[in-house]
mmCIF file of N, CA and C in Angstrom:
data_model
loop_
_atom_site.group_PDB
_atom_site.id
_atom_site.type_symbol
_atom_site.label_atom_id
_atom_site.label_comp_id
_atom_site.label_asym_id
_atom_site.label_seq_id
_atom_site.Cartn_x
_atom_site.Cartn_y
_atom_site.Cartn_z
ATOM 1 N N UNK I 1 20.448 14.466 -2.819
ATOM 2 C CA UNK I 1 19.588 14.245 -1.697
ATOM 3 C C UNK I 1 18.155 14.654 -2.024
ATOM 4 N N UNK I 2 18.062 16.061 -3.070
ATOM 5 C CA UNK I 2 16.635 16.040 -3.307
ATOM 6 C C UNK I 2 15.805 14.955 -3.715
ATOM 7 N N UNK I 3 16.770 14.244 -4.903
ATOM 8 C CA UNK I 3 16.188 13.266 -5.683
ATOM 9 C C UNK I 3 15.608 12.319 -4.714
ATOM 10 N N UNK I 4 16.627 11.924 -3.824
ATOM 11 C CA UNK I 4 15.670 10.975 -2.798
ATOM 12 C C UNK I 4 14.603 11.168 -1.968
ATOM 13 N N UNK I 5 14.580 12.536 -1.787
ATOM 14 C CA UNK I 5 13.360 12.667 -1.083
ATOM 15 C C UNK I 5 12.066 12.502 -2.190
ATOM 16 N N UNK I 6 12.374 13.006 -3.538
ATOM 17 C CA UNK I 6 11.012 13.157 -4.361
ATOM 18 C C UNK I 6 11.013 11.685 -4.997
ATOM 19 N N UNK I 7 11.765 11.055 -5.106
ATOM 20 C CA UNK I 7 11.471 9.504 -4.698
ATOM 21 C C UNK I 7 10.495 8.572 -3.802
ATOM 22 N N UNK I 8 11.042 9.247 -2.751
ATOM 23 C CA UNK I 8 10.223 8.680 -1.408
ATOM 24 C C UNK I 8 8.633 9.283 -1.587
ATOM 25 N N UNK I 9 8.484 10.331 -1.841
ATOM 26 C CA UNK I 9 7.122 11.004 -1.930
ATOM 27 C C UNK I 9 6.851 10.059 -2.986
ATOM 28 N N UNK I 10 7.107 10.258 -4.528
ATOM 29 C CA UNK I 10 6.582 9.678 -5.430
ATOM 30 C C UNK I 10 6.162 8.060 -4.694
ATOM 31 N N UNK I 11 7.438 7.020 -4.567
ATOM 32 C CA UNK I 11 6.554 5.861 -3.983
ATOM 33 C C UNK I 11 5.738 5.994 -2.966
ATOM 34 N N UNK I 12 5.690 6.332 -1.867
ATOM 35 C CA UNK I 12 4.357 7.221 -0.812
ATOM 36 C C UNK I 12 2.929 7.491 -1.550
ATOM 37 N N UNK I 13 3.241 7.953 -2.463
ATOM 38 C CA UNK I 13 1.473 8.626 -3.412
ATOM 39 C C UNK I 13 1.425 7.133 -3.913
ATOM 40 N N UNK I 14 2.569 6.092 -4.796
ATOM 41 C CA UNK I 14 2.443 5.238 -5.343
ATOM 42 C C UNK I 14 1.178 4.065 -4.006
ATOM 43 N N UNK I 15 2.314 3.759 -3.398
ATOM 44 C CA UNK I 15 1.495 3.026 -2.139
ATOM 45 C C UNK I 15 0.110 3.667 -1.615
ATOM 46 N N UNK I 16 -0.184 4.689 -1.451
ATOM 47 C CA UNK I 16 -1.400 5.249 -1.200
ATOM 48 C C UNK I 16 -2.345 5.256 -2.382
ATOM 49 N N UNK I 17 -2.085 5.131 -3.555
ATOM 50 C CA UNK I 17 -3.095 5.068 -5.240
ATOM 51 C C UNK I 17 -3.280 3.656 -4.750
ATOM 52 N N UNK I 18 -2.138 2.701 -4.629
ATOM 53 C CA UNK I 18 -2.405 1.362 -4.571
ATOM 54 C C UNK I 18 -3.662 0.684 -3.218
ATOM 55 N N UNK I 19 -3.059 1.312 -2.363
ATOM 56 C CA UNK I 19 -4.311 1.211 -0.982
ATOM 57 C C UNK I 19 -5.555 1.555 -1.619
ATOM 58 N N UNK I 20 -5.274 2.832 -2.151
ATOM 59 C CA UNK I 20 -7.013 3.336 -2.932
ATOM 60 C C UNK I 20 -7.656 2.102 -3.653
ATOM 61 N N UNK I 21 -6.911 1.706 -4.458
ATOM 62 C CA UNK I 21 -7.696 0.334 -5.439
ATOM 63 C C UNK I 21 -8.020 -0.217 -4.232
ATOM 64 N N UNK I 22 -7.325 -0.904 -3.990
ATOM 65 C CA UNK I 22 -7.395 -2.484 -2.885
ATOM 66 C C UNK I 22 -8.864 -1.849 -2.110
ATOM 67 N N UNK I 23 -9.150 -1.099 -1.710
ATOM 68 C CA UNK I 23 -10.101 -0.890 -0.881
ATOM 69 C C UNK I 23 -11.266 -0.489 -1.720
ATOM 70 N N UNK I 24 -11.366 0.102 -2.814
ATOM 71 C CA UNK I 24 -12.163 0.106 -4.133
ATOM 72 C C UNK I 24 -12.857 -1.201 -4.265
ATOM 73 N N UNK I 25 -11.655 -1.858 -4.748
ATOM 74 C CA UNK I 25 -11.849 -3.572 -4.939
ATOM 75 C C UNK I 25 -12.564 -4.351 -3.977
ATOM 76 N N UNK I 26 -12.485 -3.971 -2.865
ATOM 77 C CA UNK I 26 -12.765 -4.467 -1.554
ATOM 78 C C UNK I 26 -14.453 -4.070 -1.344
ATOM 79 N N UNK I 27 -14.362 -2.728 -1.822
ATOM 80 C CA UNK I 27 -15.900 -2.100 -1.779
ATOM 81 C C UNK I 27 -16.566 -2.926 -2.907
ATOM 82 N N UNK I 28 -16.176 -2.967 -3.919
ATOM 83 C CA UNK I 28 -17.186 -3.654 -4.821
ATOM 84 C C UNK I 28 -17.627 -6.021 -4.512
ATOM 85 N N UNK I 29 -15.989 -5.902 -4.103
ATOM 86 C CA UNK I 29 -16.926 -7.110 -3.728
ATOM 87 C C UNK I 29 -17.836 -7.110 -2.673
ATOM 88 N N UNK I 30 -17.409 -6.243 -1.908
ATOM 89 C CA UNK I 30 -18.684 -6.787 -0.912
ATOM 90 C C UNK I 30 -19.914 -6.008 -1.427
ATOM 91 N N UNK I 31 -19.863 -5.433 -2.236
ATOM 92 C CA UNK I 31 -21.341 -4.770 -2.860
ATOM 93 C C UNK I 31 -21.512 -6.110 -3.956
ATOM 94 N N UNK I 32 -20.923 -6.846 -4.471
ATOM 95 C CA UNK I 32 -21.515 -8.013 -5.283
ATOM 96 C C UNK I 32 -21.796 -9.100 -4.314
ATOM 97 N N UNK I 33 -21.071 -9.139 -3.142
ATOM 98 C CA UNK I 33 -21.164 -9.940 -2.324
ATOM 99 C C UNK I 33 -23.038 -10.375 -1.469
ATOM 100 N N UNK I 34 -23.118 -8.909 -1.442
ATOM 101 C CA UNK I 34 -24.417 -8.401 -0.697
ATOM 102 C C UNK I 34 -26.013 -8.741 -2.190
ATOM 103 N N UNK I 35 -24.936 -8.563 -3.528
ATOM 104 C CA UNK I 35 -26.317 -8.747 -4.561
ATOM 105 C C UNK I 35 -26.565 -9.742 -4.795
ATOM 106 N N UNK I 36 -25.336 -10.714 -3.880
ATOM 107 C CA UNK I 36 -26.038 -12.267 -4.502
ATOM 108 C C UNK I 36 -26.776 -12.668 -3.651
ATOM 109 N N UNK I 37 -26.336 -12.450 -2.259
ATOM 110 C CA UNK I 37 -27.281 -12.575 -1.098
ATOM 111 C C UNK I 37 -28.440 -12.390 -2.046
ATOM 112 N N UNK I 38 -29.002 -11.126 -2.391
ATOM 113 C CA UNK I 38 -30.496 -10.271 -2.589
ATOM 114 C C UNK I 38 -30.948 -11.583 -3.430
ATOM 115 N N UNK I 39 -30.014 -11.904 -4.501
ATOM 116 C CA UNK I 39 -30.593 -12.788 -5.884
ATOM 117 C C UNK I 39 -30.746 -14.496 -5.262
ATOM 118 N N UNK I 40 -29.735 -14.345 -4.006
ATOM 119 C CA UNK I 40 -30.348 -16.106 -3.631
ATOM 120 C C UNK I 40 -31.073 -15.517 -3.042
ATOM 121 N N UNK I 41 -32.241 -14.649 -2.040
ATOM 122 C CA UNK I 41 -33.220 -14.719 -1.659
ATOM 123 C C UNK I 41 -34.729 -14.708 -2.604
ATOM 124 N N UNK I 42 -34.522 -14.121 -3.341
ATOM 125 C CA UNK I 42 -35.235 -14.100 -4.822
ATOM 126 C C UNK I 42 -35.633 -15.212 -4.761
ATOM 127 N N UNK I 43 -34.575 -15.861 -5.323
ATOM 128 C CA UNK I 43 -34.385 -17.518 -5.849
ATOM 129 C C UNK I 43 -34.837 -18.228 -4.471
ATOM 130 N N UNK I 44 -34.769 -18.553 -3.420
ATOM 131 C CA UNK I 44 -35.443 -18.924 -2.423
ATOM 132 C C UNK I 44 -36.725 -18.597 -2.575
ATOM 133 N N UNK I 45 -36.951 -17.490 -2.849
ATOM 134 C CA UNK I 45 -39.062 -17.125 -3.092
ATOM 135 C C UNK I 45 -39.816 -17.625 -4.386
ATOM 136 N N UNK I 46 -38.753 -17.590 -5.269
ATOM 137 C CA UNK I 46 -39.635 -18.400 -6.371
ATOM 138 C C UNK I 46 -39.324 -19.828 -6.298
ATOM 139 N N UNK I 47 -38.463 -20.541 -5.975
ATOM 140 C CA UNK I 47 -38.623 -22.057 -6.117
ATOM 141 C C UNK I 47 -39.855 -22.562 -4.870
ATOM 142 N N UNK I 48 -40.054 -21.368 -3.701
ATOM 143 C CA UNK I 48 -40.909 -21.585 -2.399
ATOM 144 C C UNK I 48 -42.019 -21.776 -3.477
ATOM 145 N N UNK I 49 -42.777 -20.261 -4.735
ATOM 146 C CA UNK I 49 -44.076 -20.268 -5.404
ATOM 147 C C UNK I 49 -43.659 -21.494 -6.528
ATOM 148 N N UNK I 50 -42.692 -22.026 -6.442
ATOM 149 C CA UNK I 50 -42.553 -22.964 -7.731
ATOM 150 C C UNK I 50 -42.998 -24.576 -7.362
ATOM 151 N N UNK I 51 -42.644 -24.610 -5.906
ATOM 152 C CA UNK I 51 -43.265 -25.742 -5.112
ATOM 153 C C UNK I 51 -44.514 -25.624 -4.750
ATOM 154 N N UNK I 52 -45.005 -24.587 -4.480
ATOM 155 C CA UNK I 52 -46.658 -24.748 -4.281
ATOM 156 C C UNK I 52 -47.168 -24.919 -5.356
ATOM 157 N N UNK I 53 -46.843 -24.386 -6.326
ATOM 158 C CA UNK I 53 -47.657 -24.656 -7.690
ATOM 159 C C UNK I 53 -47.300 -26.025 -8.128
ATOM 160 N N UNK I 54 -46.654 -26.713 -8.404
ATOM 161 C CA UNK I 54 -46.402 -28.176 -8.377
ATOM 162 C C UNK I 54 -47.385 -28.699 -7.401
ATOM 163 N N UNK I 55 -47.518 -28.463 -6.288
ATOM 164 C CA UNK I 55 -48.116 -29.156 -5.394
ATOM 165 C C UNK I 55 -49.848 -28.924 -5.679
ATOM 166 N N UNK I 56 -49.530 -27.778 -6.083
ATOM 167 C CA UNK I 56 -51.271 -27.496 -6.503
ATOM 168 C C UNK I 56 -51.664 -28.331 -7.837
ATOM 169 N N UNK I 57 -50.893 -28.505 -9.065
ATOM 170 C CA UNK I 57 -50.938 -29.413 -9.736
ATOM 171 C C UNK I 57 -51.107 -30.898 -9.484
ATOM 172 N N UNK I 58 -50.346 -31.498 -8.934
ATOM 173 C CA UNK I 58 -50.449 -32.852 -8.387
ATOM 174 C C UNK I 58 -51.722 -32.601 -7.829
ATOM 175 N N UNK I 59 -52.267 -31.756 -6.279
ATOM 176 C CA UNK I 59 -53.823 -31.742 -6.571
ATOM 177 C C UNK I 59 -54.901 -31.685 -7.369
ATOM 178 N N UNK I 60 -54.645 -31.167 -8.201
ATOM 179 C CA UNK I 60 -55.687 -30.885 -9.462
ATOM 180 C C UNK I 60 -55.499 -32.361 -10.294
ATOM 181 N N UNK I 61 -54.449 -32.746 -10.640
ATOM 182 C CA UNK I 61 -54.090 -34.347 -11.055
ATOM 183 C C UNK I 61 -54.939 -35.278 -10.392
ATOM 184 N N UNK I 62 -54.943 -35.296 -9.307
ATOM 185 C CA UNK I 62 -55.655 -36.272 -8.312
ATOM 186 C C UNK I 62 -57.096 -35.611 -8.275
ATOM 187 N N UNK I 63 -57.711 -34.539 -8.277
ATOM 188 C CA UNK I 63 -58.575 -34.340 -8.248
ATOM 189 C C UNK I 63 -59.631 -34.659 -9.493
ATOM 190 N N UNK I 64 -58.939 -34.261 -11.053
ATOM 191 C CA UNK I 64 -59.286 -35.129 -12.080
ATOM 192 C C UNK I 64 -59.781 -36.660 -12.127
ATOM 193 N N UNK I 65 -58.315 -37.248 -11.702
ATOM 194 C CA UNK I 65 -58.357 -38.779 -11.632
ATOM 195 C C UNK I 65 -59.863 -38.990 -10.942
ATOM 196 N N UNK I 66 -59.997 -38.324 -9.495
ATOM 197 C CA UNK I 66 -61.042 -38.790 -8.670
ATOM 198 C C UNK I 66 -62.292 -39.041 -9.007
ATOM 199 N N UNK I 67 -62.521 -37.583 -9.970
ATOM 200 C CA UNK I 67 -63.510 -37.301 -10.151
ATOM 201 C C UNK I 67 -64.034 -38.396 -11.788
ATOM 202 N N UNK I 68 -63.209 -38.944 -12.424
ATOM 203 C CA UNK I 68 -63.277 -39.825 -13.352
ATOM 204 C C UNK I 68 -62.781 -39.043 -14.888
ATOM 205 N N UNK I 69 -62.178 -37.726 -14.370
ATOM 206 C CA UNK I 69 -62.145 -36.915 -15.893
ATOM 207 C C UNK I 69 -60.981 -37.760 -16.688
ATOM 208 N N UNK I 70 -60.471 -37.458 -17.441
ATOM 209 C CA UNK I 70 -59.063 -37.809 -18.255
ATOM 210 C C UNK I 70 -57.819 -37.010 -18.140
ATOM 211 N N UNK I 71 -56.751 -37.494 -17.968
ATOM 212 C CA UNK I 71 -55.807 -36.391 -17.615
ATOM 213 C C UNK I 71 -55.356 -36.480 -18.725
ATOM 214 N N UNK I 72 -54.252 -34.932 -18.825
ATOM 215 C CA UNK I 72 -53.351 -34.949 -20.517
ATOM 216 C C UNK I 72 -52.831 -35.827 -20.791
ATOM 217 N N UNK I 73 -52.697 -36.055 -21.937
ATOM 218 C CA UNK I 73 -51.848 -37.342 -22.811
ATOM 219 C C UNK I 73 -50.318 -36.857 -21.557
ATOM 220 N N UNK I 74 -49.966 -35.870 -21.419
ATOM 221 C CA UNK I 74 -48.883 -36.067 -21.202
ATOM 222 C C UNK I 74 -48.154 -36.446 -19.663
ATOM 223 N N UNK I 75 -49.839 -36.409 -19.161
ATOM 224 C CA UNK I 75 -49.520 -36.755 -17.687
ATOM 225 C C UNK I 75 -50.364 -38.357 -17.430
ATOM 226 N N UNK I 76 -51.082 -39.101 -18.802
ATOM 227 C CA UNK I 76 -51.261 -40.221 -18.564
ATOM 228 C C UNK I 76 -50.409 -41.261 -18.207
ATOM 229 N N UNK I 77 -50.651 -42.052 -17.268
ATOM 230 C CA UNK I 77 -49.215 -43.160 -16.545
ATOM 231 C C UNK I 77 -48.823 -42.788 -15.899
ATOM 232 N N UNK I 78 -49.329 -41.629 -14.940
ATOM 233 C CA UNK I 78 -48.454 -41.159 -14.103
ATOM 234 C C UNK I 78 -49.625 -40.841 -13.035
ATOM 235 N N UNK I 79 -49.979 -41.703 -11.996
ATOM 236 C CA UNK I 79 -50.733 -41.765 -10.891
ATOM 237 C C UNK I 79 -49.791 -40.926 -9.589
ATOM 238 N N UNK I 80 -50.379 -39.507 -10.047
ATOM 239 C CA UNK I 80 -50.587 -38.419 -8.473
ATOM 240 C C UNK I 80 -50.875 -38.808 -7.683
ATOM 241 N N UNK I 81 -49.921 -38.851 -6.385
ATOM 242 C CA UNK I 81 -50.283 -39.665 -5.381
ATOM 243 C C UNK I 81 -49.528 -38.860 -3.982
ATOM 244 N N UNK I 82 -49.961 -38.668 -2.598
ATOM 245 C CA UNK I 82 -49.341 -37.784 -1.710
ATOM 246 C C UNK I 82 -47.617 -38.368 -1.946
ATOM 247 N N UNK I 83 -48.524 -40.196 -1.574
ATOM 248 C CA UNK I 83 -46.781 -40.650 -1.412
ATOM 249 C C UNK I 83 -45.609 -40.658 -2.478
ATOM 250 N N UNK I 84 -46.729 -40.553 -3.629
ATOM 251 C CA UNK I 84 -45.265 -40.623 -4.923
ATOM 252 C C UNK I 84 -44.993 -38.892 -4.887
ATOM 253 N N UNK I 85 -45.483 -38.028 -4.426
ATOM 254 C CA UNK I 85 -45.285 -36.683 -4.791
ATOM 255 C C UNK I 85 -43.768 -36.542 -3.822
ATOM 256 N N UNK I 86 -43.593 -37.522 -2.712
ATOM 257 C CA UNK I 86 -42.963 -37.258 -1.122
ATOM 258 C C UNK I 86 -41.320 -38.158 -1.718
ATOM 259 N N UNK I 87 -42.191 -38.720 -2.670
ATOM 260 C CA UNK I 87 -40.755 -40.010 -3.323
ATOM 261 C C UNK I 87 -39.779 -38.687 -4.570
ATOM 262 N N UNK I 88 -40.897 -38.717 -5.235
ATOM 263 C CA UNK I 88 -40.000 -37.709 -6.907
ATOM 264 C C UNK I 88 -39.719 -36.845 -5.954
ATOM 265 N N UNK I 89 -39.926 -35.921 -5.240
ATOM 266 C CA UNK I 89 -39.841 -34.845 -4.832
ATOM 267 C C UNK I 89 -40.002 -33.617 -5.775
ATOM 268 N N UNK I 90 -39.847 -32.310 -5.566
ATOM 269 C CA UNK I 90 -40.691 -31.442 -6.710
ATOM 270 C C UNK I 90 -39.542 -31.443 -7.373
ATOM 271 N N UNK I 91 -38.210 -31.193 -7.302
ATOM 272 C CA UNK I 91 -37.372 -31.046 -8.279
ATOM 273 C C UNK I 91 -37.612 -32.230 -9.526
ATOM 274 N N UNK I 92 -37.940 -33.137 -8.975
ATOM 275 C CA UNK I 92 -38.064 -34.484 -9.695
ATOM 276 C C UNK I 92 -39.274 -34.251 -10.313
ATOM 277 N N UNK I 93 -40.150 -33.391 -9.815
ATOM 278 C CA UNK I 93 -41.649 -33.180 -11.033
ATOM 279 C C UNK I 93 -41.538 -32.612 -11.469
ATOM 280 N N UNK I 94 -40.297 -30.929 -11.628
ATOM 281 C CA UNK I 94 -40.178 -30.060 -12.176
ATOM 282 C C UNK I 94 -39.030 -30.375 -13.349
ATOM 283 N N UNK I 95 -38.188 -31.212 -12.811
ATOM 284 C CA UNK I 95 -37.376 -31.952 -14.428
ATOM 285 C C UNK I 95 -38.636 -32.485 -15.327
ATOM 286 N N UNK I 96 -38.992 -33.485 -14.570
ATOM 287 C CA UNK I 96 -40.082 -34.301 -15.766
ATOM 288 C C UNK I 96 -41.133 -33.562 -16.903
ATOM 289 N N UNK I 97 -41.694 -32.341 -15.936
ATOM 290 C CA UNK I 97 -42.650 -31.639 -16.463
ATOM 291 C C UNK I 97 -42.007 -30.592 -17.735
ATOM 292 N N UNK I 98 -40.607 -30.019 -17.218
ATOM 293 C CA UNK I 98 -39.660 -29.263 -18.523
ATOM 294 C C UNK I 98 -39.148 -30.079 -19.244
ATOM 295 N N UNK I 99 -39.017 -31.508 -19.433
ATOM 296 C CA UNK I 99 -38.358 -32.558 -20.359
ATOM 297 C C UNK I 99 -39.411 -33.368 -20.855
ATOM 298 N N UNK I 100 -40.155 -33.182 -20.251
ATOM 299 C CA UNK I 100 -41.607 -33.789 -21.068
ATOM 300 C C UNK I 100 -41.083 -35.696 -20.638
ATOM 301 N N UNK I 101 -39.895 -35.828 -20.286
ATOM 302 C CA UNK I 101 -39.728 -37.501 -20.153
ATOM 303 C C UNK I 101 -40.040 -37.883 -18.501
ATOM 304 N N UNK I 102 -41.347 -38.715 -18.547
ATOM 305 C CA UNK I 102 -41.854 -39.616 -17.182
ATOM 306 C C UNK I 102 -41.452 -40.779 -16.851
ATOM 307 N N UNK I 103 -40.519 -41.117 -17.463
ATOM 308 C CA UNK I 103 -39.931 -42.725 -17.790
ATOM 309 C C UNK I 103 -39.143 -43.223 -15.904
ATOM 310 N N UNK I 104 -39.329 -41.941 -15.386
ATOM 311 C CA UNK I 104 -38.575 -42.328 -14.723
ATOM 312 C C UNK I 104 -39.951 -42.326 -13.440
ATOM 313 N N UNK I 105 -40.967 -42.215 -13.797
ATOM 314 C CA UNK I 105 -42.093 -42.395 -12.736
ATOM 315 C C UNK I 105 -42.744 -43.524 -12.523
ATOM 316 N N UNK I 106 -42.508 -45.173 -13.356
ATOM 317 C CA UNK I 106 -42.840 -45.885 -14.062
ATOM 318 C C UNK I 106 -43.211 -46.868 -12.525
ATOM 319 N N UNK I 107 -43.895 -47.650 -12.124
ATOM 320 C CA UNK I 107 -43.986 -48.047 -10.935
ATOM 321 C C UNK I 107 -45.483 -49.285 -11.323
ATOM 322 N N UNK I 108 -45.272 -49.503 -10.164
ATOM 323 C CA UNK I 108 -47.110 -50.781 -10.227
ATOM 324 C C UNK I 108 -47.923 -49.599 -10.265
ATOM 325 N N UNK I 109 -48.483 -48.700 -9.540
ATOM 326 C CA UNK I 109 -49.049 -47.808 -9.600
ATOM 327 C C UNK I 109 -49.426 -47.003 -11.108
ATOM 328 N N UNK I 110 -48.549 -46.992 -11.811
ATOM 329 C CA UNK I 110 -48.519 -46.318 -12.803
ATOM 330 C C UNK I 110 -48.946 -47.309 -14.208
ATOM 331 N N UNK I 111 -47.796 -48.445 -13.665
ATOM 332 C CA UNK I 111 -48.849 -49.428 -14.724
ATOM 333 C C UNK I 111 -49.921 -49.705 -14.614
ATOM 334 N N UNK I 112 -50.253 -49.991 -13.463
ATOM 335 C CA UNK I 112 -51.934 -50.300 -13.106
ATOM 336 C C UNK I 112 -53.168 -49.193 -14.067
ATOM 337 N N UNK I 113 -52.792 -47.761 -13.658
ATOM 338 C CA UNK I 113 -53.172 -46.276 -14.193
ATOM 339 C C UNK I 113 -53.245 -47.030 -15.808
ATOM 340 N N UNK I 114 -52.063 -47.240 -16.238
ATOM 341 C CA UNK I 114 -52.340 -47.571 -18.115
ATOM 342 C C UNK I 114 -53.207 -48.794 -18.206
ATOM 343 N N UNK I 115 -52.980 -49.594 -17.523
ATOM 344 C CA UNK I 115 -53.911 -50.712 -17.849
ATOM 345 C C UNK I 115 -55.611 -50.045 -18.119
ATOM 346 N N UNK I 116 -55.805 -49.129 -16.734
ATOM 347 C CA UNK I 116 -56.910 -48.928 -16.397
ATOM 348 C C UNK I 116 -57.241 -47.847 -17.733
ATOM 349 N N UNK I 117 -56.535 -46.996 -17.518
ATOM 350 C CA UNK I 117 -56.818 -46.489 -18.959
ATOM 351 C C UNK I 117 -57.097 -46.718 -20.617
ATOM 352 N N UNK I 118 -56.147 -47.905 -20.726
ATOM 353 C CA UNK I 118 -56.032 -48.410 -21.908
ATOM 354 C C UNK I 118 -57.552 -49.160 -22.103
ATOM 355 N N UNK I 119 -57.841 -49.879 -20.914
ATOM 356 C CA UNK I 119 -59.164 -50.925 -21.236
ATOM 357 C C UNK I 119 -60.606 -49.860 -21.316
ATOM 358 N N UNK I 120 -60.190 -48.546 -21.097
ATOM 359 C CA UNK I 120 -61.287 -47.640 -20.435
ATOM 360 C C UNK I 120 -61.697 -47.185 -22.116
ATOM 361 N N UNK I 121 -59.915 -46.953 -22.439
ATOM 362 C CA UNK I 121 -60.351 -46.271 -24.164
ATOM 363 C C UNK I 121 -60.759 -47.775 -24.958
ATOM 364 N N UNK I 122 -60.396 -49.214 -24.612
ATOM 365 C CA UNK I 122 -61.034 -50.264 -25.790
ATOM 366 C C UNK I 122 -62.453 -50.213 -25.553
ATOM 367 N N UNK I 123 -62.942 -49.845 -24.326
ATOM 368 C CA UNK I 123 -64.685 -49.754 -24.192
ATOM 369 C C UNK I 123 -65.107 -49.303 -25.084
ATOM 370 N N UNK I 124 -64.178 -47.675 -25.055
ATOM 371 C CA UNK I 124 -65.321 -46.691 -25.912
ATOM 372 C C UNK I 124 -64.925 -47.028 -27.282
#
């Protein structure tokens, strides 16, 4: 009869070690739970400064163009425009601009831009 009682205790501490984890476990996810929250708000604040700066670019693009300067080789053919900025959307300027490939901006607008360019450099 002893044996069964120090049985019963032993599984008793067993089940109570085991509750201990589970609620351990329980504490840490919701403490990872709570850091991703923190890291998607992060990430919400920099893609917010990652869109204004795109957007400030495309201004400065258009502001070049206006003014008659030359834009980079790597943004030639590619006419900054409110409405094409509203079409690519920024994710769509922020692929192009890290892949360096515009192929996909290609439009009347844009051909027009090379024409105008191209005949601008046979002048000079």
């Amino acid at each position: 009869m002893g044996c069964i009682w120090f049985s019963d205790i032993y599984f008793s501490v067993q089940v109570t070690g085991a509750r201990l984890k589970l609620e351990n476990i329980g504490s840490e996810i919701k403490n990872i739970k709570e850091l991703v929250w923190g890291l998607d708000e992060k990430m919400d604040s920099m893609e917010a400064k990652q869109n204004f700066s795109c957007a400030g670019v495309m201004y400065l693009c258009q502001f070049i163009e206006q003014s008659g300067g030359k834009l980079p080789e790597r943004l030639e053919g590619i006419k900054p425009s409110a409405k094409r900025f509203e079409t690519i959307g920024i994710q769509g300027l922020q692929l192009a601009i890290e892949t360096g490939n515009f192929s996909d901006f290609s439009n009347a607008d844009s051909t027009d831009k090379i024409s105008r360019s191209n005949s601008l450099k046979s002048a000079n």
